[in-house]
Amino acid sequence: MAASMIAPLAPVQLLERSRRGEPIDAASVAAFVRGWLDGTVTDAQMGAWCMAACLAGLASEAVGALTEVMVTSGDRLDLSRLGPTGDAHSTGGVGDTTTLVAMPLAAALGVRVAKMSGRGLAHTGGTVDKLESIPGFLTDLPLDRFVRQVRDVGIAVIGQTARMTPADKRLYALRDQTGTVPSTGLIAASIMSKKIAGGAGAIALDVKAGSGAFFPDAAAAREAAAVMAGLAVPWGRKVRWMVTAMDQPIGRYAGNALEVRGAGEVLRGEGAPDLRELSLRVAAELAEAAAVEEPGKGRAAAEAALASGAALLAAERWAEAQGGDPRAWTEPGVLAEAPLRLPVPAPADGHLAALDALAVGEAARWLGAGRLHAAQAIDPSVGVVMLAKVGDAVTRGQPVVEIHARDAFLADRAVEMIAAGIRVETGPAAAPELILDEG
Ligand code: URA
C-alpha cells in the first residue's frame, strides 16, 4: 500500500509510541494536533504528548509536522511588499528584555520589524507581558493594523491571536500549565511557527543556555538552533542564531515593569552592559540578515543608532503607535511600582560567583511577575533588582539583590529562594562569557 494510504495512528496509539520514544509519521502527528484543535483529542491527551516530548524527545519529522499545523492554524502574513522585514526571538530567559531594546534599534537601522511574541512561560518572562506593563500598550492589534504599523512606523509587536498561530497560543498555555515547556521540538515549533506566520524575511534567534534557560548547556542550545534554522528553510527565511549564557539574569531587573525600566536605561545610553551588548548583537544580526547593513557592518551601525538617540526615538514612536505611554522609556515614574522592598544580603566577603538565574526567575514568578496557574493575572510592578552581578566584589551583608513585592509573606519566601542561589567566593570570580556560539 502506498504510504499516503496508511491511516494516521489513533490518539492512544500515538501516545503509546511517543511514551516509548518511537518515531511517529508526520501525517499521524498532524492528525493528532488537528484533532486537538477541533476537539476530538482532549487537553489531557495533548498534555500527555507534550510530557512524552519532554521525556523521550521528538523526531524531526514530528517537529516539522507540528510546525506546519501551527503555522496553518491561522492567517499567514505576506510582508514582501514592505521591503526588508525582520523578526527576532529569544528562547526564554530571566531579565531578558533584549527584544525591547534590539527591536527599536533594528527599526532605527531600517529593518521593518514585524514581531510575534509570547507571554511568560514557566519561570521566564514574556515580551507580551512586559509590553503590557507600559500603560495603555496594546499587544492584540488587528492584523491589518499590525501590517500598516510595520509599514508606517517601522515596528510592530503582537502576541499570538485567534487569527495568527492560534494553535501556538493554546499549546503555549497548555505547556505552561503542565510543566512541559522544556522540549527542544516543542520550543522550536512554537517559536518558528510564530516567525513563519508573522511573515518577516529575516529572523534572528537568541538561544539561551544555562540554569535559567530551557536548554541546560551550549551543546543542547546549539542543537535547538540547528532545528529552528532547519524549520525555516522550506519557508525561504534567512536565519541567524546566537547561543548566549543564561546562568545569571541578563541586565539588572527581572519583572515586567522593571524590565521596561531596564530597557529604557539602555535606550538612553545608560543601563546594564550585558543587556546593551546582547541588544546590539541581535540588532546587528537582524540588520545584516535583512541586508540593510553589509556583512560585518551591523554592529557599528547599531552602536551609532543607540548613541544618536535614533533607537530611543523608534521606541517612543513604537509605544505611541500601539497606544502605550512613550514616556515609559525615559520617565520610569509612569510605570507601576511595588510598595515593598527587601534586600538579599551577601553571605560573606569576596566576589559574587553565582546569582542563579533559575532562582531569580522562580522568585519573580512567585512574587506575581509570572503565572503559577492559568487564570493568574500578572502584577506588573513586582520583581527582582540585581544590585551586583557575577564577578563583582561584595562585602558581607551588602545587598546583592532587592526584592520588589506587594505582599510581605511572598517577599520573605522570595528572599529565601534567591539567597539559596547566591554564592560568594574569596578569590576573584571571572565575569562569565555572554555569547557562546553563533551561526
Ligand atoms: N518562546 C516561545 O515562543 N515558545 C517556546 O516554547 C519557548 C520560548
CSV table of C-alpha atoms and ligand atoms in Angstrom, one decimal:
chain,number,residue,atom,x,y,z
A,1,MET,CA,0.0,0.0,0.0
A,2,ALA,CA,1.3,3.5,-0.8
A,3,ALA,CA,2.4,5.4,2.3
A,4,SER,CA,-0.2,8.1,1.6
A,5,MET,CA,-2.9,5.4,2.0
A,6,ILE,CA,-1.9,4.4,5.6
A,7,ALA,CA,-4.4,5.7,8.1
A,8,PRO,CA,-3.0,8.0,10.8
A,9,LEU,CA,-2.5,6.5,14.2
A,10,ALA,CA,-5.3,6.7,16.7
A,11,PRO,CA,-4.5,9.2,19.5
A,12,VAL,CA,-3.9,6.5,22.1
A,13,GLN,CA,-1.6,4.6,19.7
A,14,LEU,CA,0.4,7.8,19.0
A,15,LEU,CA,0.7,8.4,22.8
A,16,GLU,CA,1.9,4.9,23.5
A,17,ARG,CA,4.5,5.1,20.8
A,18,SER,CA,5.5,8.6,21.9
A,19,ARG,CA,6.0,7.3,25.5
A,20,ARG,CA,8.4,4.7,24.2
A,21,GLY,CA,10.3,7.3,22.2
A,22,GLU,CA,9.4,5.6,18.9
A,23,PRO,CA,9.3,7.8,15.7
A,24,ILE,CA,5.8,8.8,14.5
A,25,ASP,CA,5.0,9.6,10.9
A,26,ALA,CA,4.2,13.2,10.0
A,27,ALA,CA,0.6,12.5,9.0
A,28,SER,CA,-0.2,11.0,12.4
A,29,VAL,CA,1.3,14.0,14.2
A,30,ALA,CA,-0.6,16.4,12.0
A,31,ALA,CA,-3.9,14.4,12.5
A,32,PHE,CA,-3.3,14.4,16.3
A,33,VAL,CA,-2.7,18.1,16.5
A,34,ARG,CA,-5.6,19.0,14.2
A,35,GLY,CA,-7.8,16.6,16.3
A,36,TRP,CA,-6.8,18.6,19.4
A,37,LEU,CA,-7.7,21.9,17.6
A,38,ASP,CA,-11.1,20.6,16.6
A,39,GLY,CA,-11.9,18.9,20.0
A,40,THR,CA,-11.6,15.2,19.1
A,41,VAL,CA,-8.3,14.9,21.0
A,42,THR,CA,-8.6,16.1,24.6
A,43,ASP,CA,-6.4,18.5,26.6
A,44,ALA,CA,-5.3,15.5,28.7
A,45,GLN,CA,-4.1,13.7,25.6
A,46,MET,CA,-2.3,16.7,24.3
A,47,GLY,CA,-0.7,17.3,27.8
A,48,ALA,CA,0.4,13.7,27.8
A,49,TRP,CA,2.0,14.0,24.4
A,50,CYS,CA,3.9,17.2,25.5
A,51,MET,CA,5.2,15.3,28.5
A,52,ALA,CA,6.4,12.4,26.3
A,53,ALA,CA,8.1,15.0,24.1
A,54,CYS,CA,9.9,16.4,27.1
A,55,LEU,CA,11.0,13.0,28.4
A,56,ALA,CA,11.6,11.0,25.2
A,57,GLY,CA,12.2,13.7,22.6
A,58,LEU,CA,10.5,14.4,19.3
A,59,ALA,CA,11.9,13.3,15.9
A,60,SER,CA,12.4,16.0,13.3
A,61,GLU,CA,9.5,14.6,11.2
A,62,ALA,CA,7.2,15.3,14.1
A,63,VAL,CA,8.6,18.7,14.8
A,64,GLY,CA,8.1,19.7,11.1
A,65,ALA,CA,4.5,18.4,11.1
A,66,LEU,CA,3.7,20.2,14.3
A,67,THR,CA,5.2,23.4,13.0
A,68,GLU,CA,3.2,23.2,9.8
A,69,VAL,CA,-0.1,22.6,11.6
A,70,MET,CA,0.6,25.6,13.9
A,71,VAL,CA,1.6,27.9,11.0
A,72,THR,CA,-1.6,27.0,9.0
A,73,SER,CA,-3.9,27.1,12.1
A,74,GLY,CA,-4.4,30.8,11.3
A,75,ASP,CA,-3.6,33.5,8.8
A,76,ARG,CA,-0.1,33.9,7.4
A,77,LEU,CA,1.2,37.4,6.5
A,78,ASP,CA,3.0,38.2,3.3
A,79,LEU,CA,5.1,41.2,4.0
A,80,SER,CA,7.3,41.0,0.9
A,81,ARG,CA,6.0,44.3,-0.5
A,82,LEU,CA,7.2,46.2,2.7
A,83,GLY,CA,10.9,45.9,1.9
A,84,PRO,CA,13.5,44.4,4.3
A,85,THR,CA,11.5,42.9,7.2
A,86,GLY,CA,12.9,41.2,10.3
A,87,ASP,CA,11.8,39.4,13.5
A,88,ALA,CA,13.8,38.2,16.4
A,89,HIS,CA,13.1,35.7,19.2
A,90,SER,CA,14.7,34.6,22.4
A,91,THR,CA,14.1,31.0,23.6
A,92,GLY,CA,13.3,32.4,27.0
A,93,GLY,CA,15.4,33.7,29.9
A,94,VAL,CA,15.4,35.7,33.1
A,95,GLY,CA,15.7,39.5,32.9
A,96,ASP,CA,15.9,39.0,29.2
A,97,THR,CA,14.4,42.2,28.0
A,98,THR,CA,16.6,42.3,24.9
A,99,THR,CA,13.6,42.5,22.5
A,100,LEU,CA,12.6,45.8,24.0
A,101,VAL,CA,15.9,47.3,23.0
A,102,ALA,CA,17.0,45.3,20.0
A,103,MET,CA,13.8,45.8,18.0
A,104,PRO,CA,13.7,49.6,18.0
A,105,LEU,CA,17.4,49.5,17.4
A,106,ALA,CA,16.9,47.3,14.3
A,107,ALA,CA,14.0,49.6,13.2
A,108,ALA,CA,16.3,52.6,13.5
A,109,LEU,CA,18.7,50.8,11.2
A,110,GLY,CA,16.0,50.4,8.5
A,111,VAL,CA,14.7,46.9,9.2
A,112,ARG,CA,10.9,46.8,9.2
A,113,VAL,CA,10.3,44.9,12.4
A,114,ALA,CA,7.2,42.6,12.4
A,115,LYS,CA,7.4,40.6,15.5
A,116,MET,CA,5.1,38.0,17.1
A,117,SER,CA,5.9,37.3,20.8
A,118,GLY,CA,4.5,35.3,23.7
A,119,ARG,CA,3.7,35.7,27.3
A,120,GLY,CA,5.9,34.5,30.2
A,121,LEU,CA,6.5,30.7,30.2
A,122,ALA,CA,7.4,28.8,33.4
A,123,HIS,CA,10.0,30.9,35.2
A,124,THR,CA,10.9,33.0,32.2
A,125,GLY,CA,9.5,36.4,31.3
A,126,GLY,CA,7.5,37.1,28.1
A,127,THR,CA,7.6,40.1,25.8
A,128,VAL,CA,3.8,40.5,25.7
A,129,ASP,CA,3.6,40.7,29.5
A,130,LYS,CA,6.5,43.2,29.6
A,131,LEU,CA,4.9,45.4,26.9
A,132,GLU,CA,1.5,45.3,28.6
A,133,SER,CA,3.2,46.8,31.7
A,134,ILE,CA,3.5,50.1,29.7
A,135,PRO,CA,0.3,52.0,30.5
A,136,GLY,CA,-2.1,51.7,27.5
A,137,PHE,CA,0.1,49.4,25.4
A,138,LEU,CA,-2.0,47.0,23.2
A,139,THR,CA,-0.5,43.7,22.0
A,140,ASP,CA,-3.6,42.3,20.3
A,141,LEU,CA,-3.7,44.6,17.3
A,142,PRO,CA,-5.9,43.5,14.4
A,143,LEU,CA,-3.7,42.1,11.6
A,144,ASP,CA,-4.4,44.9,9.1
A,145,ARG,CA,-3.3,47.5,11.8
A,146,PHE,CA,-0.2,45.4,12.5
A,147,VAL,CA,0.8,45.4,8.9
A,148,ARG,CA,0.1,49.1,8.5
A,149,GLN,CA,2.1,49.9,11.6
A,150,VAL,CA,5.1,47.9,10.2
A,151,ARG,CA,4.8,49.9,7.0
A,152,ASP,CA,4.3,53.4,8.5
A,153,VAL,CA,6.1,53.2,11.9
A,154,GLY,CA,8.7,50.6,11.0
A,155,ILE,CA,8.0,48.4,14.0
A,156,ALA,CA,5.0,46.4,15.5
A,157,VAL,CA,4.9,43.6,18.0
A,158,ILE,CA,1.9,41.4,18.8
A,159,GLY,CA,1.1,38.2,20.6
A,160,GLN,CA,-0.4,35.1,19.1
A,161,THR,CA,-4.1,35.8,18.3
A,162,ALA,CA,-7.2,34.0,17.4
A,163,ARG,CA,-6.2,34.6,13.8
A,164,MET,CA,-2.4,34.2,13.9
A,165,THR,CA,-0.9,30.9,15.1
A,166,PRO,CA,-3.9,30.3,17.4
A,167,ALA,CA,-2.6,26.7,17.8
A,168,ASP,CA,0.6,28.0,19.4
A,169,LYS,CA,-1.4,30.3,21.6
A,170,ARG,CA,-3.4,27.3,23.0
A,171,LEU,CA,-0.4,24.9,23.2
A,172,TYR,CA,1.8,27.6,24.8
A,173,ALA,CA,-0.7,28.0,27.6
A,174,LEU,CA,-1.2,24.2,28.0
A,175,ARG,CA,2.6,23.6,28.2
A,176,ASP,CA,2.9,26.3,30.8
A,177,GLN,CA,0.3,24.7,32.9
A,178,THR,CA,1.5,21.1,32.5
A,179,GLY,CA,5.2,21.7,33.2
A,180,THR,CA,6.1,20.7,29.6
A,181,VAL,CA,7.9,23.7,28.3
A,182,PRO,CA,11.5,22.3,28.1
A,183,SER,CA,11.3,20.2,24.9
A,184,THR,CA,13.6,21.2,22.0
A,185,GLY,CA,11.0,20.1,19.5
A,186,LEU,CA,8.1,21.9,21.2
A,187,ILE,CA,10.1,25.1,21.7
A,188,ALA,CA,11.4,25.0,18.1
A,189,ALA,CA,7.9,24.5,16.6
A,190,SER,CA,6.4,27.2,18.9
A,191,ILE,CA,9.0,29.8,18.0
A,192,MET,CA,9.3,29.1,14.3
A,193,SER,CA,5.5,28.8,13.7
A,194,LYS,CA,5.2,32.4,15.0
A,195,LYS,CA,8.2,33.6,12.9
A,196,ILE,CA,6.9,31.9,9.8
A,197,ALA,CA,3.3,33.1,10.1
A,198,GLY,CA,4.5,36.6,11.0
A,199,GLY,CA,5.9,36.9,7.6
A,200,ALA,CA,9.3,38.6,8.2
A,201,GLY,CA,12.1,37.7,5.8
A,202,ALA,CA,15.0,37.7,8.2
A,203,ILE,CA,15.0,36.1,11.6
A,204,ALA,CA,17.5,36.4,14.5
A,205,LEU,CA,17.3,33.8,17.2
A,206,ASP,CA,18.9,34.1,20.7
A,207,VAL,CA,19.1,30.6,22.0
A,208,LYS,CA,19.7,30.6,25.7
A,209,ALA,CA,21.8,28.1,27.6
A,210,GLY,CA,22.2,27.7,31.4
A,211,SER,CA,20.3,27.3,34.6
A,212,GLY,CA,17.7,29.9,33.8
A,213,ALA,CA,17.1,28.7,30.2
A,214,PHE,CA,15.2,25.8,28.8
A,215,PHE,CA,18.5,24.4,27.4
A,216,PRO,CA,20.9,23.3,30.1
A,217,ASP,CA,24.1,23.9,28.2
A,218,ALA,CA,25.6,25.3,25.0
A,219,ALA,CA,25.5,21.9,23.2
A,220,ALA,CA,21.8,21.5,23.7
A,221,ALA,CA,21.2,25.1,22.7
A,222,ARG,CA,23.3,24.7,19.5
A,223,GLU,CA,21.2,21.6,18.6
A,224,ALA,CA,18.0,23.6,19.1
A,225,ALA,CA,19.3,26.4,17.0
A,226,ALA,CA,20.0,23.9,14.2
A,227,VAL,CA,16.5,22.5,14.4
A,228,MET,CA,15.0,26.0,14.3
A,229,ALA,CA,17.1,27.1,11.4
A,230,GLY,CA,16.1,23.9,9.5
A,231,LEU,CA,12.4,24.6,10.0
A,232,ALA,CA,12.8,28.0,8.3
A,233,VAL,CA,14.3,26.5,5.1
A,234,PRO,CA,11.2,25.3,3.3
A,235,TRP,CA,9.6,28.7,4.0
A,236,GLY,CA,12.5,30.6,2.4
A,237,ARG,CA,13.5,32.7,5.5
A,238,LYS,CA,17.0,33.8,6.4
A,239,VAL,CA,18.0,32.8,9.9
A,240,ARG,CA,20.9,34.0,12.1
A,241,TRP,CA,21.4,32.5,15.5
A,242,MET,CA,23.4,33.0,18.7
A,243,VAL,CA,23.8,30.8,21.7
A,244,THR,CA,24.0,33.0,24.8
A,245,ALA,CA,24.6,32.4,28.5
A,246,MET,CA,21.7,32.3,31.0
A,247,ASP,CA,23.3,31.2,34.3
A,248,GLN,CA,22.7,34.6,35.9
A,249,PRO,CA,19.9,37.1,34.9
A,250,ILE,CA,20.5,39.4,32.0
A,251,GLY,CA,20.7,43.1,33.0
A,252,ARG,CA,19.7,44.5,36.4
A,253,TYR,CA,15.9,43.6,36.5
A,254,ALA,CA,13.6,40.6,36.4
A,255,GLY,CA,9.9,41.5,36.4
A,256,ASN,CA,7.7,43.2,33.8
A,257,ALA,CA,7.7,47.0,34.5
A,258,LEU,CA,11.2,46.7,36.0
A,259,GLU,CA,12.4,45.2,32.7
A,260,VAL,CA,10.8,48.1,30.7
A,261,ARG,CA,12.8,50.4,33.1
A,262,GLY,CA,16.0,48.4,32.3
A,263,ALA,CA,15.3,48.6,28.5
A,264,GLY,CA,14.8,52.4,28.8
A,265,GLU,CA,18.1,52.8,30.6
A,266,VAL,CA,19.9,51.1,27.7
A,267,LEU,CA,18.0,53.0,25.1
A,268,ARG,CA,19.1,56.2,26.9
A,269,GLY,CA,22.7,55.2,26.7
A,270,GLU,CA,23.0,54.0,30.3
A,271,GLY,CA,22.0,50.6,31.6
A,272,ALA,CA,23.5,47.2,32.1
A,273,PRO,CA,26.5,46.3,29.9
A,274,ASP,CA,25.3,42.7,29.2
A,275,LEU,CA,21.8,43.8,28.1
A,276,ARG,CA,23.3,46.5,26.0
A,277,GLU,CA,25.8,44.1,24.4
A,278,LEU,CA,23.1,41.5,23.6
A,279,SER,CA,20.8,44.0,22.2
A,280,LEU,CA,23.4,45.5,19.9
A,281,ARG,CA,24.3,42.0,18.7
A,282,VAL,CA,20.7,40.9,18.0
A,283,ALA,CA,20.0,44.2,16.1
A,284,ALA,CA,23.2,43.8,14.1
A,285,GLU,CA,22.5,40.2,13.2
A,286,LEU,CA,19.0,41.2,12.0
A,287,ALA,CA,20.2,44.2,10.1
A,288,GLU,CA,22.8,42.1,8.2
A,289,ALA,CA,20.3,39.2,7.6
A,290,ALA,CA,17.8,41.7,6.3
A,291,ALA,CA,20.6,43.2,4.1
A,292,VAL,CA,20.1,46.8,5.3
A,293,GLU,CA,23.7,46.6,6.5
A,294,GLU,CA,26.6,44.9,4.8
A,295,PRO,CA,28.1,41.8,6.4
A,296,GLY,CA,30.3,42.9,9.4
A,297,LYS,CA,29.0,46.5,9.5
A,298,GLY,CA,25.8,45.9,11.6
A,299,ARG,CA,27.4,46.2,15.0
A,300,ALA,CA,29.0,49.7,14.3
A,301,ALA,CA,25.7,50.9,12.8
A,302,ALA,CA,23.8,49.6,15.8
A,303,GLU,CA,26.1,51.4,18.2
A,304,ALA,CA,25.7,54.6,16.2
A,305,ALA,CA,21.9,54.3,16.3
A,306,LEU,CA,22.0,53.9,20.1
A,307,ALA,CA,24.4,56.8,20.6
A,308,SER,CA,22.5,59.2,18.3
A,309,GLY,CA,19.1,58.6,20.1
A,310,ALA,CA,17.6,57.1,16.9
A,311,ALA,CA,16.8,53.9,18.7
A,312,LEU,CA,15.1,55.7,21.6
A,313,LEU,CA,13.0,57.7,19.1
A,314,ALA,CA,12.0,54.5,17.3
A,315,ALA,CA,11.0,53.0,20.7
A,316,GLU,CA,8.9,56.1,21.6
A,317,ARG,CA,7.1,56.0,18.2
A,318,TRP,CA,6.5,52.3,18.6
A,319,ALA,CA,4.9,52.6,22.1
A,320,GLU,CA,2.8,55.5,20.9
A,321,ALA,CA,1.6,53.7,17.8
A,322,GLN,CA,0.4,50.7,20.0
A,323,GLY,CA,-1.5,53.0,22.4
A,324,GLY,CA,1.3,53.0,25.0
A,325,ASP,CA,2.8,55.9,27.0
A,326,PRO,CA,6.0,56.8,25.2
A,327,ARG,CA,7.4,58.2,28.4
A,328,ALA,CA,7.8,54.6,29.6
A,329,TRP,CA,11.4,54.6,28.3
A,330,THR,CA,12.5,57.9,29.8
A,331,GLU,CA,10.3,58.5,32.8
A,332,PRO,CA,10.1,55.3,34.8
A,333,GLY,CA,7.7,57.0,37.2
A,334,VAL,CA,4.9,56.3,34.7
A,335,LEU,CA,5.4,52.6,35.3
A,336,ALA,CA,3.8,50.6,38.2
A,337,GLU,CA,6.0,50.4,41.3
A,338,ALA,CA,5.6,47.8,44.1
A,339,PRO,CA,5.1,49.0,47.7
A,340,LEU,CA,7.6,46.7,49.5
A,341,ARG,CA,11.5,46.4,49.1
A,342,LEU,CA,13.5,43.7,50.8
A,343,PRO,CA,17.3,43.2,50.4
A,344,VAL,CA,19.0,39.9,50.0
A,345,PRO,CA,22.5,40.3,51.5
A,346,ALA,CA,25.8,38.8,50.5
A,347,PRO,CA,26.6,35.9,52.9
A,348,ALA,CA,30.4,36.7,53.1
A,349,ASP,CA,33.1,39.0,51.9
A,350,GLY,CA,34.5,38.1,48.5
A,351,HIS,CA,33.4,38.0,44.9
A,352,LEU,CA,29.9,37.0,43.6
A,353,ALA,CA,30.5,33.6,42.0
A,354,ALA,CA,26.8,32.7,41.3
A,355,LEU,CA,23.5,34.5,41.2
A,356,ASP,CA,21.3,31.7,39.9
A,357,ALA,CA,19.0,32.8,37.1
A,358,LEU,CA,16.5,30.0,37.8
A,359,ALA,CA,16.3,31.0,41.5
A,360,VAL,CA,15.7,34.6,40.4
A,361,GLY,CA,13.1,33.6,37.8
A,362,GLU,CA,11.3,31.4,40.2
A,363,ALA,CA,11.2,34.1,42.8
A,364,ALA,CA,9.9,36.7,40.3
A,365,ARG,CA,7.1,34.3,39.3
A,366,TRP,CA,6.4,33.6,43.0
A,367,LEU,CA,6.1,37.3,43.6
A,368,GLY,CA,3.5,37.6,40.8
A,369,ALA,CA,5.6,38.6,37.8
A,370,GLY,CA,4.6,35.3,36.2
A,371,ARG,CA,1.9,32.7,36.4
A,372,LEU,CA,1.6,29.7,38.8
A,373,HIS,CA,-1.8,28.9,37.4
A,374,ALA,CA,-3.6,29.7,34.1
A,375,ALA,CA,-6.0,32.3,35.3
A,376,GLN,CA,-3.5,34.2,37.4
A,377,ALA,CA,-3.2,37.9,36.5
A,378,ILE,CA,0.3,39.3,36.2
A,379,ASP,CA,1.4,42.0,38.7
A,380,PRO,CA,3.4,44.3,36.5
A,381,SER,CA,5.2,46.0,39.4
A,382,VAL,CA,6.8,43.2,41.3
A,383,GLY,CA,10.2,41.5,40.6
A,384,VAL,CA,13.9,41.4,41.5
A,385,VAL,CA,16.6,44.1,41.1
A,386,MET,CA,20.2,42.8,40.7
A,387,LEU,CA,22.4,45.2,42.6
A,388,ALA,CA,25.5,43.1,41.9
A,389,LYS,CA,26.5,40.7,39.0
A,390,VAL,CA,28.8,37.7,38.9
A,391,GLY,CA,32.4,38.8,39.2
A,392,ASP,CA,31.6,41.8,41.4
A,393,ALA,CA,33.4,42.3,44.7
A,394,VAL,CA,30.9,42.2,47.6
A,395,THR,CA,31.1,42.6,51.4
A,396,ARG,CA,29.2,40.5,53.9
A,397,GLY,CA,25.7,42.0,54.5
A,398,GLN,CA,25.8,44.1,51.3
A,399,PRO,CA,22.6,43.8,49.4
A,400,VAL,CA,23.2,41.7,46.3
A,401,VAL,CA,19.5,41.8,45.2
A,402,GLU,CA,16.5,43.9,46.1
A,403,ILE,CA,13.0,42.2,46.0
A,404,HIS,CA,10.1,44.4,44.9
A,405,ALA,CA,6.9,42.9,46.3
A,406,ARG,CA,3.3,43.6,47.1
A,407,ASP,CA,2.9,41.0,49.8
A,408,ALA,CA,5.3,40.6,52.8
A,409,PHE,CA,4.7,36.8,53.1
A,410,LEU,CA,5.6,36.3,49.4
A,411,ALA,CA,8.6,38.6,49.7
A,412,ASP,CA,10.0,36.6,52.7
A,413,ARG,CA,9.9,33.4,50.7
A,414,ALA,CA,11.4,35.1,47.6
A,415,VAL,CA,14.3,36.2,49.8
A,416,GLU,CA,15.0,32.6,50.8
A,417,MET,CA,14.7,31.4,47.2
A,418,ILE,CA,17.2,33.9,45.9
A,419,ALA,CA,19.6,33.5,48.9
A,420,ALA,CA,19.9,29.8,48.0
A,421,GLY,CA,21.1,30.8,44.6
A,422,ILE,CA,23.8,33.2,45.7
A,423,ARG,CA,27.4,32.0,46.1
A,424,VAL,CA,30.3,34.2,47.2
A,425,GLU,CA,33.9,33.0,46.9
A,426,THR,CA,37.0,34.5,48.5
A,427,GLY,CA,39.2,34.5,45.3
A,428,PRO,CA,38.4,36.6,42.3
A,429,ALA,CA,35.4,35.3,40.2
A,430,ALA,CA,35.5,36.0,36.5
A,431,ALA,CA,32.5,37.6,34.8
A,432,PRO,CA,31.1,34.9,32.6
A,433,GLU,CA,31.1,35.0,28.8
A,434,LEU,CA,27.9,36.2,27.2
A,435,ILE,CA,27.9,34.9,23.6
A,436,LEU,CA,28.8,31.2,23.5
A,437,ASP,CA,28.4,30.5,19.8
A,438,GLU,CA,26.7,31.8,16.6
A,439,GLY,CA,25.8,30.7,13.2
B,1,URA,N1,9.3,31.1,23.3
B,1,URA,C1,8.3,30.6,22.6
B,1,URA,O1,7.7,31.4,21.8
B,1,URA,N2,7.9,29.4,22.7
B,1,URA,C2,8.5,28.5,23.5
B,1,URA,O2,8.2,27.3,23.5
B,1,URA,C3,9.6,28.9,24.3
B,1,URA,C4,10.0,30.2,24.2
